[in-house]
Coordinates of C-alpha atoms in Angstrom, one line a residue:
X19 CA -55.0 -35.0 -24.9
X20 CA -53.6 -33.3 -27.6
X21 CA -53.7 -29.9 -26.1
X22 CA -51.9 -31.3 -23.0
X23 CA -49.5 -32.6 -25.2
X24 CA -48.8 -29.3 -27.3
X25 CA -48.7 -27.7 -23.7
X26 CA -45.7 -30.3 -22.4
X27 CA -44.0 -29.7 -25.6
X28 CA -43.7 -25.9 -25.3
X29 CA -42.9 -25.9 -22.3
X30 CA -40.0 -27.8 -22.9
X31 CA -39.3 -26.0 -25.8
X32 CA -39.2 -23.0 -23.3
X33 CA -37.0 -24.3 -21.2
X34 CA -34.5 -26.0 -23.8
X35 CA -34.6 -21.7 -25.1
X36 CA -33.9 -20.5 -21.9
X37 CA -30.5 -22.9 -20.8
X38 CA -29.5 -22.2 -24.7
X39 CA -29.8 -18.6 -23.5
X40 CA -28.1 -19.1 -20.2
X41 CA -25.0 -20.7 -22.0
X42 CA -25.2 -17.9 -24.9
X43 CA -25.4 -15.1 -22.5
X44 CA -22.6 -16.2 -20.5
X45 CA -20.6 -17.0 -23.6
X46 CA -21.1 -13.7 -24.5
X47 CA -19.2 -12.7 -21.1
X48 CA -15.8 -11.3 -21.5
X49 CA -13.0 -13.4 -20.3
X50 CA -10.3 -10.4 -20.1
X51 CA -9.5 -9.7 -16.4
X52 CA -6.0 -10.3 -15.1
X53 CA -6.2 -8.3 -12.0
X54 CA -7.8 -4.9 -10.4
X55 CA -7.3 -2.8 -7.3
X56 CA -9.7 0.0 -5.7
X57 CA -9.3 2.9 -3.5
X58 CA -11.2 5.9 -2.5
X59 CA -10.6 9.5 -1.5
X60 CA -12.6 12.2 0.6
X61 CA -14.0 15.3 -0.4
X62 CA -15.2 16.3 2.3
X63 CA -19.2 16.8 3.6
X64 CA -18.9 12.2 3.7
X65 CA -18.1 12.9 -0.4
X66 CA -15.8 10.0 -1.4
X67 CA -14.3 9.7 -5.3
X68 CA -14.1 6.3 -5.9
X69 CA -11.5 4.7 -8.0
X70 CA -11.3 1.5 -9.6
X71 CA -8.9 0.1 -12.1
X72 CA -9.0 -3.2 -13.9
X73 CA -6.3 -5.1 -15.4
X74 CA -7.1 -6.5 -18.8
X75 CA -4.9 -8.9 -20.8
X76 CA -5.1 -7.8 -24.3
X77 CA -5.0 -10.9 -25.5
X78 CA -9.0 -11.5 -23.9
X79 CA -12.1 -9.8 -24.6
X80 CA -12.3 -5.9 -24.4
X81 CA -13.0 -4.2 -20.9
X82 CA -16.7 -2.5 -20.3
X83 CA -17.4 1.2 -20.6
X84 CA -18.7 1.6 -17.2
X85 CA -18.9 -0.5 -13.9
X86 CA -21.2 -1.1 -10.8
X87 CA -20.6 -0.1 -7.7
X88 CA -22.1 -1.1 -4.8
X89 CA -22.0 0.9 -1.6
X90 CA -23.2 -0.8 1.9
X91 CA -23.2 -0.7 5.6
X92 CA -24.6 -3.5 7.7
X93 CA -24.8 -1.4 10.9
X94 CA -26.4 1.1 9.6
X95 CA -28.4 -1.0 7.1
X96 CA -27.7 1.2 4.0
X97 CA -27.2 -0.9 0.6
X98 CA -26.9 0.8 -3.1
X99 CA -25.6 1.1 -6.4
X100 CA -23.7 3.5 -8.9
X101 CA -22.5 3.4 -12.2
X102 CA -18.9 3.8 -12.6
X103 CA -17.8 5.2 -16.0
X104 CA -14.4 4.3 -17.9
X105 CA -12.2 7.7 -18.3
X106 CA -8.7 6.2 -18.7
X107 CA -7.2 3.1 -20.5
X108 CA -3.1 3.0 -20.7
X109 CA -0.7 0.4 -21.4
X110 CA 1.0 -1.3 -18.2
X111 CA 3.8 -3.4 -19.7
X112 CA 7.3 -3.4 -19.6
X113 CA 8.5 -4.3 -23.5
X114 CA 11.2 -2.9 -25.9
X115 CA 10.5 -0.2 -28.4
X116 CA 11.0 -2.5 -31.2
X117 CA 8.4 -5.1 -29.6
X118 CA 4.5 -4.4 -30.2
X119 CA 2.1 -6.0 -28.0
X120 CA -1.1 -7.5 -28.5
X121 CA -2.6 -4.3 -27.3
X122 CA -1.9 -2.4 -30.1
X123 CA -2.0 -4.9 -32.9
X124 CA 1.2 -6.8 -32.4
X125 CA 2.4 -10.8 -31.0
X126 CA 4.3 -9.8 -27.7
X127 CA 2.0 -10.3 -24.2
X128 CA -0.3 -7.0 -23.3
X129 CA -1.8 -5.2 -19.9
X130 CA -4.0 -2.5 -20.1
X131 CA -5.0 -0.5 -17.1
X132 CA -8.9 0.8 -17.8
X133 CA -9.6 3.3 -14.7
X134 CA -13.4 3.6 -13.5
X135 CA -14.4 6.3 -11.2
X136 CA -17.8 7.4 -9.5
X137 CA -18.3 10.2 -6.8
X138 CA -19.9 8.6 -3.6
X139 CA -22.4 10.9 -1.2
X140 CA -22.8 8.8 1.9
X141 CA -25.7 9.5 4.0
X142 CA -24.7 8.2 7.6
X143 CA -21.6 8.1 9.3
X144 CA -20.7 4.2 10.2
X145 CA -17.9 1.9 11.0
X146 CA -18.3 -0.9 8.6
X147 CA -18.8 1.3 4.9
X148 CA -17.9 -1.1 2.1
X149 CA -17.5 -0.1 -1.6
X150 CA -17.3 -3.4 -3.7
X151 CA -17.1 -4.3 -7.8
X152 CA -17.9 -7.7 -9.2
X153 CA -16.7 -8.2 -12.8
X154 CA -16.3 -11.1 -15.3
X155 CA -14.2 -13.1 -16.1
X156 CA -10.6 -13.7 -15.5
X157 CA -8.2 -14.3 -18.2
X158 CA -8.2 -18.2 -19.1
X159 CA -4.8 -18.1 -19.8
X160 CA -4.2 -18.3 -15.4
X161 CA -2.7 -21.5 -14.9
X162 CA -2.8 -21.6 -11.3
X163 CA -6.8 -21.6 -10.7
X164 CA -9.0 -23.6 -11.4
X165 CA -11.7 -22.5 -14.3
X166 CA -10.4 -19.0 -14.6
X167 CA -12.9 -17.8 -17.2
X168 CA -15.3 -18.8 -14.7
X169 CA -14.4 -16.6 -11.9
X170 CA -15.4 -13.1 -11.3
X171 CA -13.0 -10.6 -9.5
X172 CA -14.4 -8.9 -6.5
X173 CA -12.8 -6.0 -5.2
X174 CA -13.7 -4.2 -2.0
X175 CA -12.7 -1.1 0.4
X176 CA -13.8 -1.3 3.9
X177 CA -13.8 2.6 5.5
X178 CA -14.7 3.8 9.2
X179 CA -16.4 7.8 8.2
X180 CA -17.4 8.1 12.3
X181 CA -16.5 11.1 12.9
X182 CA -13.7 11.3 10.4
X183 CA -12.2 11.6 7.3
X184 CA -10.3 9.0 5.5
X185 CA -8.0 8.7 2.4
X186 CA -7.1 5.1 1.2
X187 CA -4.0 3.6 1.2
X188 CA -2.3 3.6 -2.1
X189 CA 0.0 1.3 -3.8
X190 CA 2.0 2.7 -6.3
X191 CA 4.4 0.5 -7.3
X192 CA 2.9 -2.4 -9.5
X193 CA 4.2 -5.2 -11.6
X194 CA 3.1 -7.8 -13.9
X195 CA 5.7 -10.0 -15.1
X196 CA 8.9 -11.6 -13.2
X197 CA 11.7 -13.2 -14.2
X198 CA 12.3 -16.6 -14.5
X199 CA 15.5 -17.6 -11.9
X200 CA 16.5 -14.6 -10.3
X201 CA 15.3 -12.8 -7.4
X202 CA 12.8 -10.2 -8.7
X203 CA 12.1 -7.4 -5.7
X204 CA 9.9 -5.6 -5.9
X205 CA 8.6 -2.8 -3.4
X206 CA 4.3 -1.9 -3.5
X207 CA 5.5 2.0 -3.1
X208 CA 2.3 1.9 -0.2
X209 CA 2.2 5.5 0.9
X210 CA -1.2 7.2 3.2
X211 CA -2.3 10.6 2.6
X212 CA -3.0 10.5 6.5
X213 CA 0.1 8.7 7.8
X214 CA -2.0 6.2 9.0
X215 CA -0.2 2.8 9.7
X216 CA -0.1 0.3 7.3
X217 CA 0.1 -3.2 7.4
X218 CA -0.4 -5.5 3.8
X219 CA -0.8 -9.2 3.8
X220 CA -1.6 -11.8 1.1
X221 CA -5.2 -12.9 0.7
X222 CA -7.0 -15.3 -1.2
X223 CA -8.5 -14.0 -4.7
X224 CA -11.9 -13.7 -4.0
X225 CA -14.9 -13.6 -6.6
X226 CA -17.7 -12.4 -4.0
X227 CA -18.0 -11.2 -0.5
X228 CA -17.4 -14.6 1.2
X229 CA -16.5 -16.8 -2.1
X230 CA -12.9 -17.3 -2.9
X231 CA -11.4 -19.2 -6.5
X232 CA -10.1 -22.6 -6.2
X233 CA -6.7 -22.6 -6.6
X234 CA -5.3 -25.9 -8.0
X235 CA -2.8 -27.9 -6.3
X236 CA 0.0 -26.6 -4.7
X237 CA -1.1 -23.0 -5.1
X238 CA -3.1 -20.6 -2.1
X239 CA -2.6 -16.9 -1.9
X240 CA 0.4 -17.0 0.3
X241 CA 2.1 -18.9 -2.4
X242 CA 0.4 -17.6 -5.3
X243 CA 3.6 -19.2 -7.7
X244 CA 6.1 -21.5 -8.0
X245 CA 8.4 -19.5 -6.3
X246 CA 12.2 -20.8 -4.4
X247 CA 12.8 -19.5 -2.1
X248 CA 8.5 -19.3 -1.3
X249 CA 7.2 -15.8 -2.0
X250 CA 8.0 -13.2 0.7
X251 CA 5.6 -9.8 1.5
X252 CA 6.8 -7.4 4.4
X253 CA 4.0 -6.3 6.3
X254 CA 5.4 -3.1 7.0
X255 CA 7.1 -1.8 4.2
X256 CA 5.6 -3.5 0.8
X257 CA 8.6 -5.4 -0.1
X258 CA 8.0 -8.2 -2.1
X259 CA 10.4 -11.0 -3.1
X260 CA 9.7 -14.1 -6.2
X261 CA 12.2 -16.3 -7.3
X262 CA 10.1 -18.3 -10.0
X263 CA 11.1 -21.6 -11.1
X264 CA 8.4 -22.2 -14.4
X265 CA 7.9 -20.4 -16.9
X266 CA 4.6 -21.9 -18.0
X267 CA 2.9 -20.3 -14.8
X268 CA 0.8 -16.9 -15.2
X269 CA -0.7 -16.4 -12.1
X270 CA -2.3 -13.4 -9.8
X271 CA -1.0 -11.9 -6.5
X272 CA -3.6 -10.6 -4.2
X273 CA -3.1 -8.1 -1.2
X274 CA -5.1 -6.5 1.5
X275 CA -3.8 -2.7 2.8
X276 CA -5.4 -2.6 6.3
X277 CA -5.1 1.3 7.8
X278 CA -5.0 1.3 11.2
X279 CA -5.0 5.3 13.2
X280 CA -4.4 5.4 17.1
X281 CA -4.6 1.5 17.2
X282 CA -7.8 1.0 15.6
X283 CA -8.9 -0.1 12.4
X284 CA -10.3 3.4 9.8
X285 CA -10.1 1.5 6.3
X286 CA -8.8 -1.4 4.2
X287 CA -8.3 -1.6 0.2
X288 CA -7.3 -5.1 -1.8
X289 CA -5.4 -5.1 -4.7
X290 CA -4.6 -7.7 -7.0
X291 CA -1.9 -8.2 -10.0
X292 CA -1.1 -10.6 -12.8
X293 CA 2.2 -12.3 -12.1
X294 CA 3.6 -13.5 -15.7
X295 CA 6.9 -15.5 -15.4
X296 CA 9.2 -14.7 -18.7
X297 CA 12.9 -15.1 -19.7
X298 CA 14.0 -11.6 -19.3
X299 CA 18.1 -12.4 -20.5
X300 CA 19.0 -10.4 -17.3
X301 CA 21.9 -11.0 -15.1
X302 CA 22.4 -11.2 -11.3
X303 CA 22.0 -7.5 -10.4
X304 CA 20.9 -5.5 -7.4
X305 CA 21.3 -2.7 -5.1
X306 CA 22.5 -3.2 -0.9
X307 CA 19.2 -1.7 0.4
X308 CA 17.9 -4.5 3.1
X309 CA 14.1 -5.2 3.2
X310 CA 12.1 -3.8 5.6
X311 CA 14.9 -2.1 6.7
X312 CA 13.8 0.7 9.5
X313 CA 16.4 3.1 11.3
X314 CA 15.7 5.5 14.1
X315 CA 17.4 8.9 13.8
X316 CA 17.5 11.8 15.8
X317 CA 16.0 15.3 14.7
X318 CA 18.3 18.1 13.3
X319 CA 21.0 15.7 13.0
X320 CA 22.0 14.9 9.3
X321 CA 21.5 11.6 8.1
X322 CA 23.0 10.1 5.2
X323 CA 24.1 6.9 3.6
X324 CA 24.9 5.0 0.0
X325 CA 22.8 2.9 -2.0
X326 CA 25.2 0.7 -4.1
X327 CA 24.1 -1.0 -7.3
X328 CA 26.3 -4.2 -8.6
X329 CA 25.4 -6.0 -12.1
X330 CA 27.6 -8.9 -13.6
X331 CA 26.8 -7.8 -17.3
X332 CA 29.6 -5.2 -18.0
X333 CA 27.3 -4.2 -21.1
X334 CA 24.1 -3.6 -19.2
X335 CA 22.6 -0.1 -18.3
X336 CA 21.2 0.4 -14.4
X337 CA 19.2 3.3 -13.4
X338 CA 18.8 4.2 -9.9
X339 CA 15.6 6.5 -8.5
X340 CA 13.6 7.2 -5.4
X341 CA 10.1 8.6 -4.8
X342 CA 10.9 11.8 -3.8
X343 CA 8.5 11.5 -0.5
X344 CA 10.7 13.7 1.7
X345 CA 10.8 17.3 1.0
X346 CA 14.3 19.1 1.8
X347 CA 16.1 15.8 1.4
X348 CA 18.6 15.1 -1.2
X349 CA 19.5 12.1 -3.7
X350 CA 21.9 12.2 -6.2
X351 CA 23.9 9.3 -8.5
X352 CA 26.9 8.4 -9.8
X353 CA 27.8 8.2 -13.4
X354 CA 29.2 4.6 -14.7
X355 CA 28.0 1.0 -15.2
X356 CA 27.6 0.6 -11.4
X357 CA 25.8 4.4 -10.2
X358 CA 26.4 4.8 -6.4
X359 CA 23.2 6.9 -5.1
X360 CA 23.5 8.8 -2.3
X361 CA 20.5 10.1 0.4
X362 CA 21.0 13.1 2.7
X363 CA 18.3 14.3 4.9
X364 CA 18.5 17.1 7.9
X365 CA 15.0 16.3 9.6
X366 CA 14.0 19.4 12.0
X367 CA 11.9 19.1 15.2
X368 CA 8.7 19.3 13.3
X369 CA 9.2 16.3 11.3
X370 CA 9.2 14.3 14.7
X371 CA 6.8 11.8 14.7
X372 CA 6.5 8.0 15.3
X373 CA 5.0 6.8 12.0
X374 CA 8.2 5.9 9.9
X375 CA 9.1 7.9 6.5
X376 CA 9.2 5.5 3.9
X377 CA 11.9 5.8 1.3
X378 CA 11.2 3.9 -1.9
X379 CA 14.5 3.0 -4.3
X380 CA 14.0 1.5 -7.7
X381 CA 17.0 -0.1 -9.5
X382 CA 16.3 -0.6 -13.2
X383 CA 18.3 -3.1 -15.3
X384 CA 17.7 -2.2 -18.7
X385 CA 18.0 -4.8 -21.8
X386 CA 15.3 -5.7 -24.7
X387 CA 12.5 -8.1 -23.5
X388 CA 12.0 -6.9 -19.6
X389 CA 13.8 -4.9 -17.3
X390 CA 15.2 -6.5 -14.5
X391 CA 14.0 -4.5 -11.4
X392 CA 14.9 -4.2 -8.0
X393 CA 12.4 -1.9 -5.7
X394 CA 13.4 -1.8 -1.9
X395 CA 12.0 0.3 1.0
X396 CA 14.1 2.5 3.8
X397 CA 11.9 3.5 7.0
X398 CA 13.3 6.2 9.2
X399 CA 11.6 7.2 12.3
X400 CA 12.5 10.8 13.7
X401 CA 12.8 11.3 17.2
X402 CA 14.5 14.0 19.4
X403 CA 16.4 11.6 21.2
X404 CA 16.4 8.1 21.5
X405 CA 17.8 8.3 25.5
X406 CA 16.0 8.2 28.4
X407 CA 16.6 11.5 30.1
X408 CA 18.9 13.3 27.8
X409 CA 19.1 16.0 30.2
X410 CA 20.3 13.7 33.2
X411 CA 22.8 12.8 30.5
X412 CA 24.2 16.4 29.1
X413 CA 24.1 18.4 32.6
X414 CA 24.0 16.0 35.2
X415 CA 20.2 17.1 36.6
X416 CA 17.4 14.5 37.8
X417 CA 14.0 14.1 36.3
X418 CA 12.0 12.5 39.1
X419 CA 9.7 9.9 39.7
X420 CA 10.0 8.9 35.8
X421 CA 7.3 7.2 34.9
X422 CA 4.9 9.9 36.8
X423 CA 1.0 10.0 37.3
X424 CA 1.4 13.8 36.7
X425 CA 4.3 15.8 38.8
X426 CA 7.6 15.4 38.3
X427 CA 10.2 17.5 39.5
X428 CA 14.0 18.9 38.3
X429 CA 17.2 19.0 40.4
X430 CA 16.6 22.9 42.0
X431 CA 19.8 24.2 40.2
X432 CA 18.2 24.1 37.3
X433 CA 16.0 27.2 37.1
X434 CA 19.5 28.9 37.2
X435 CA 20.9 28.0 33.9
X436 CA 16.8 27.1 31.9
X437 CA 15.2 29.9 30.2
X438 CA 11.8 27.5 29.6
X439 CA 10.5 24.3 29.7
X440 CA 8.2 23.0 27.0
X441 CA 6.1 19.9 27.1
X442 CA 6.3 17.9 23.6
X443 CA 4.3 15.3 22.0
X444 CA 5.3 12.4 20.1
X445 CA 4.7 14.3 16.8
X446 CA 6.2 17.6 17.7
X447 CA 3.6 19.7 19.2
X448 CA 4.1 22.1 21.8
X449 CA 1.5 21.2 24.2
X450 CA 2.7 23.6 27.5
X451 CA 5.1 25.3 28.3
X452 CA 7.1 26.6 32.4
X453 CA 9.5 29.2 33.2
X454 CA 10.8 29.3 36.1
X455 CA 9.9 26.1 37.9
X456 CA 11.4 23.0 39.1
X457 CA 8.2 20.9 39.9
X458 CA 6.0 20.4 36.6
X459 CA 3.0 18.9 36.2
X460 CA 1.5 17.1 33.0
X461 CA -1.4 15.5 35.0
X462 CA -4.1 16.7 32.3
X463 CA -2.3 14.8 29.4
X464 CA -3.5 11.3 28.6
X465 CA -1.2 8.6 29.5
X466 CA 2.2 8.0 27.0
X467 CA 6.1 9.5 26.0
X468 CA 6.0 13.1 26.4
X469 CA 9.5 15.1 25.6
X470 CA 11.0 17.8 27.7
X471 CA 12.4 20.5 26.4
X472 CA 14.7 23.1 28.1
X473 CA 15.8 26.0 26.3
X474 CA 19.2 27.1 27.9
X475 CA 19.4 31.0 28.8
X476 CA 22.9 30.8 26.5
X477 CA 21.0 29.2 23.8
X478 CA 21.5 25.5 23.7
X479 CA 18.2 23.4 24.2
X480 CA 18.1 19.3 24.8
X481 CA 15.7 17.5 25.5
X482 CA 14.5 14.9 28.1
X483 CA 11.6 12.2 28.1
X484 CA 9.1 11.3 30.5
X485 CA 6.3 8.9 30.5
X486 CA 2.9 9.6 31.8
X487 CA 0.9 6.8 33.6

């Protein structure tokens, strides 16, 4: 009896050790996380770098010195793990010079950005790759979930390798703190190494593959803030717009980057960002660049136009910038309180393609505390022409039946004044070419636009389009 009893009693004992060392070990957890994104590049032979940064509030615990990574495919039943080591930590707030954060031993609010990379060898090519992180705990600071230091943050990267190579979509332009009462724009500076196209919506922060945080009321991940009017995200183009109303809220913006490459789906990344609401002292300012604005403009035709900035602080500074992602075009400012900038771009035949050219213009309103910041995005879409049969048009000749299954023919008086016809794709290449000839035929080319082009004997070439069906 008394051996049974000693027996009862350490087991109990052992268990009563074991939920001490459940609650001690999770205590032990750092609470830091305010955010993370991945993304993933190829290096050729199905190597992929891997790249995962966390966004730690320096007023939590301290971030890890390495991650895990785990790398799976369902289809082709591949699951496994890598250690990801820490090789960068930098500062990501926005404070004045006379202001030291938390980070560095000071009272104002703190990000740091601690970047974790691993080089991937996959083994099989598959439709369905995933590279995932799981890492605790959010900040408790959040106010708009429920049990913050409670919640992991999972991260993934979805990537088709079958039969191809794939870079992630990146977004470059990232923020952490708004301003309380005034529209803060901001533009997510999404660019594709691959011009595949892109289309970003807001998700709900998850904390495993198919778990999700609780939000509390009133808050999802479409309206991850008190925000009037409600948060706003452009698909397309990365523009963001917040209006915050409270500035007791600190809450987290998530986003998924879908890549999608002749209509079908080659890779996703998520993202997600603290979203700090402070009193930056700013006034009403801005630039006239529309959201998701997109323009069609023809090739070898300039193309130009002003970016105005306005600010009702006389004694304010604005700086105006763009990303620089065209080569050969120009921007340049004006001096003053109010700088004009102004874009000039010449695109030639070989920039033709349908995938707009993003153009990404930050307005910076400079004054102690925060900038105020306006970030807007300009598509342009270069085509040769945006008419129906340009030709018909310029020199009054017939291009005929139009759509075609494969022959189509030009008025006969043509061959008299056309050195050459060339066939055209959508992004500029020459695909075949007739001299001579007023019947052509295009019946080996997959259905779609195709562009004539005839090259005048005097030197003058237009162009004509034709579709294939």
């Amino acid at each position: 009896m008394v051996k049974l009893f000693l027996s009862k009693r350490k087991i109990i004992l052992n268990l009563l050790f074991q939920i001490w060392l459940l609650i001690f070990s999770f205590s032990l957890k750092a609470n830091y996380i305010s955010g993370g994104k991945i993304n993933y590049q190829s290096m050729g032979n199905n190597q992929y770098l891997v790249k995962v940064s966390i966004y730690r509030d320096c007023s939590g615990g301290n971030s890890p010195t390495n991650l895990l990574l785990t790398v799976s495919s369902g289809t082709c039943n591949f699951t496994s793990t890598y250690s990801m080591d820490s090789l960068e930590i930098s500062e990501v707030f926005s404070i004045c010079p006379s202001q030291i954060s938390v980070c560095n031993g000071g009272f104002y609010h703190g990000f740091q950005q601690c970047e974790y990379r691993v080089t991937v060898t996959l083994p099989l090519q598959c439709n369905d790759w995933v590279f995932s992180v799981r890492e605790c705990c959010f900040i408790n600071g959040i106010t708009t979930i429920q049990n913050p230091d409670s919640n992991y943050l999972y991260l993934d990267a979805g990537l088709n390798n079958l039969g191809m190579n794939n870079q992630s979509a990146q977004l470059n332009n990232l923020f952490n703190a708004t301003c309380l009462g005034v529209p803060n724009n901001f533009n997510l500076g999404a660019t594709d190494a691959d011009n595949d196209s892109l289309v970003i919506s807001l998700i709900d922060i998850q904390t495993d593959i198919n778990s999700f945080v609780s939000y509390k009321s009133g808050y999802t991940g479409s309206n991850p803030i008190t925000s009037s009017p409600p948060v706003t995200l452009s698909s397309n183009t990365g523009d963001v717009t917040i209006q915050p109303l409270d500035t007791n809220e600190y809450g987290i913006i998530a986003f998924r980057t879908y890549e999608y490459r002749n209509g079908n789906l080659v890779g996703y990344t998520t993202t997600s960002l603290p979203l700090l609401v402070l009193v930056c002292g700013n006034h009403l300012s801005g630039i006239n660049c529309g959201m998701a604005t997109i323009d069609t403009i023809e090739a070898t035709v300039p193309f130009c136009f002003d970016l105005i900035t306005y600010d009702s602080n006389p004694y304010d500074t604005l700086t105006l910038t763009w990303n620089q992602s065209i080569p050969g075009a120009t921007f340049y400012t004006s001096s003053g309180l109010n700088p004009i900038g102004h874009f000039c771009w010449t695109p030639s035949l070989n920039d033709i393609r349908p995938q707009p050219y993003y153009l990404y213009f930050t307005m910076v309103d400079h004054t102690c505390g925060i900038d105020g910041t306006y970030m807007c995005a300009i598509g342009i879409i270069v085509s040769p022409y945006t008419v129906i049969n340009t030709i018909t048009k310029e020199i009054g000749i017939n291009i005929y039946p139009n759509p075609t299954t494969g022959e189509f023919n030009l008025h006969s008086e043509i061959s008299k004044v056309v050195d050459r016809f060339l066939i055209i794709d959508v992004l500029g290449n020459i695909l075949t070419e007739f001299s001579g000839q007023s019947k052509l035929n295009i019946q080996d080319l997959p259905n779609g636009y195709y562009f004539v082009k005839a090259e005048f004997k005097d030197g003058n070439i237009l162009f004509g389009k034709i579709m294939k069906e």
